[in-house]
Amino acid sequence: MPVLEPNPQGGQKKLLVVLGAMLGITVVIAVIASFASP
């Protein structure tokens, strides 16, 4: 996975999608953990 995109067009959108996915996964894990805790 290259750190810098060779062609910048569309690269920023891809980065936003990756960051959004990471944030979404973190939120899902937090919700599951809050439900799992007594």
PDB file of C-alpha atoms in Angstrom:
ATOM      1  CA  MET A   1       0.000   0.000   0.000  1.00  0.00           C
ATOM      2  CA  PRO A   2       1.760   3.168  -1.161  1.00  0.00           C
ATOM      3  CA  VAL A   3       1.851   6.062   1.303  1.00  0.00           C
ATOM      4  CA  LEU A   4       1.810   8.734  -1.411  1.00  0.00           C
ATOM      5  CA  GLU A   5      -0.472   8.361  -4.433  1.00  0.00           C
ATOM      6  CA  PRO A   6       1.425   8.818  -7.715  1.00  0.00           C
ATOM      7  CA  ASN A   7      -1.648  10.513  -9.222  1.00  0.00           C
ATOM      8  CA  PRO A   8      -3.281  12.972  -6.778  1.00  0.00           C
ATOM      9  CA  GLN A   9      -6.664  13.049  -8.549  1.00  0.00           C
ATOM     10  CA  GLY A  10      -9.069  10.959  -6.459  1.00  0.00           C
ATOM     11  CA  GLY A  11      -6.340  10.217  -3.893  1.00  0.00           C
ATOM     12  CA  GLN A  12      -7.803  12.533  -1.277  1.00  0.00           C
ATOM     13  CA  LYS A  13     -11.255  10.960  -1.629  1.00  0.00           C
ATOM     14  CA  LYS A  14      -9.689   7.514  -1.181  1.00  0.00           C
ATOM     15  CA  LEU A  15      -7.943   8.742   1.971  1.00  0.00           C
ATOM     16  CA  LEU A  16     -11.242  10.108   3.321  1.00  0.00           C
ATOM     17  CA  VAL A  17     -12.933   6.758   2.651  1.00  0.00           C
ATOM     18  CA  VAL A  18     -10.141   4.900   4.480  1.00  0.00           C
ATOM     19  CA  LEU A  19     -10.262   7.304   7.444  1.00  0.00           C
ATOM     20  CA  GLY A  20     -14.057   7.074   7.542  1.00  0.00           C
ATOM     21  CA  ALA A  21     -13.897   3.280   7.534  1.00  0.00           C
ATOM     22  CA  MET A  22     -11.365   3.281  10.380  1.00  0.00           C
ATOM     23  CA  LEU A  23     -13.528   5.687  12.382  1.00  0.00           C
ATOM     24  CA  GLY A  24     -16.632   3.588  11.709  1.00  0.00           C
ATOM     25  CA  ILE A  25     -14.887   0.375  12.809  1.00  0.00           C
ATOM     26  CA  THR A  26     -13.699   2.124  15.985  1.00  0.00           C
ATOM     27  CA  VAL A  27     -17.257   3.268  16.766  1.00  0.00           C
ATOM     28  CA  VAL A  28     -18.662  -0.231  16.147  1.00  0.00           C
ATOM     29  CA  ILE A  29     -16.031  -1.783  18.443  1.00  0.00           C
ATOM     30  CA  ALA A  30     -16.814   0.821  21.133  1.00  0.00           C
ATOM     31  CA  VAL A  31     -20.559   0.084  20.913  1.00  0.00           C
ATOM     32  CA  ILE A  32     -19.970  -3.679  21.103  1.00  0.00           C
ATOM     33  CA  ALA A  33     -17.624  -3.203  24.075  1.00  0.00           C
ATOM     34  CA  SER A  34     -20.169  -1.026  25.875  1.00  0.00           C
ATOM     35  CA  PHE A  35     -22.862  -3.670  25.358  1.00  0.00           C
ATOM     36  CA  ALA A  36     -20.513  -6.495  26.394  1.00  0.00           C
ATOM     37  CA  SER A  37     -19.490  -4.785  29.636  1.00  0.00           C
ATOM     38  CA  PRO A  38     -21.754  -5.601  32.614  1.00  0.00           C
TER      39      PRO A  38
END
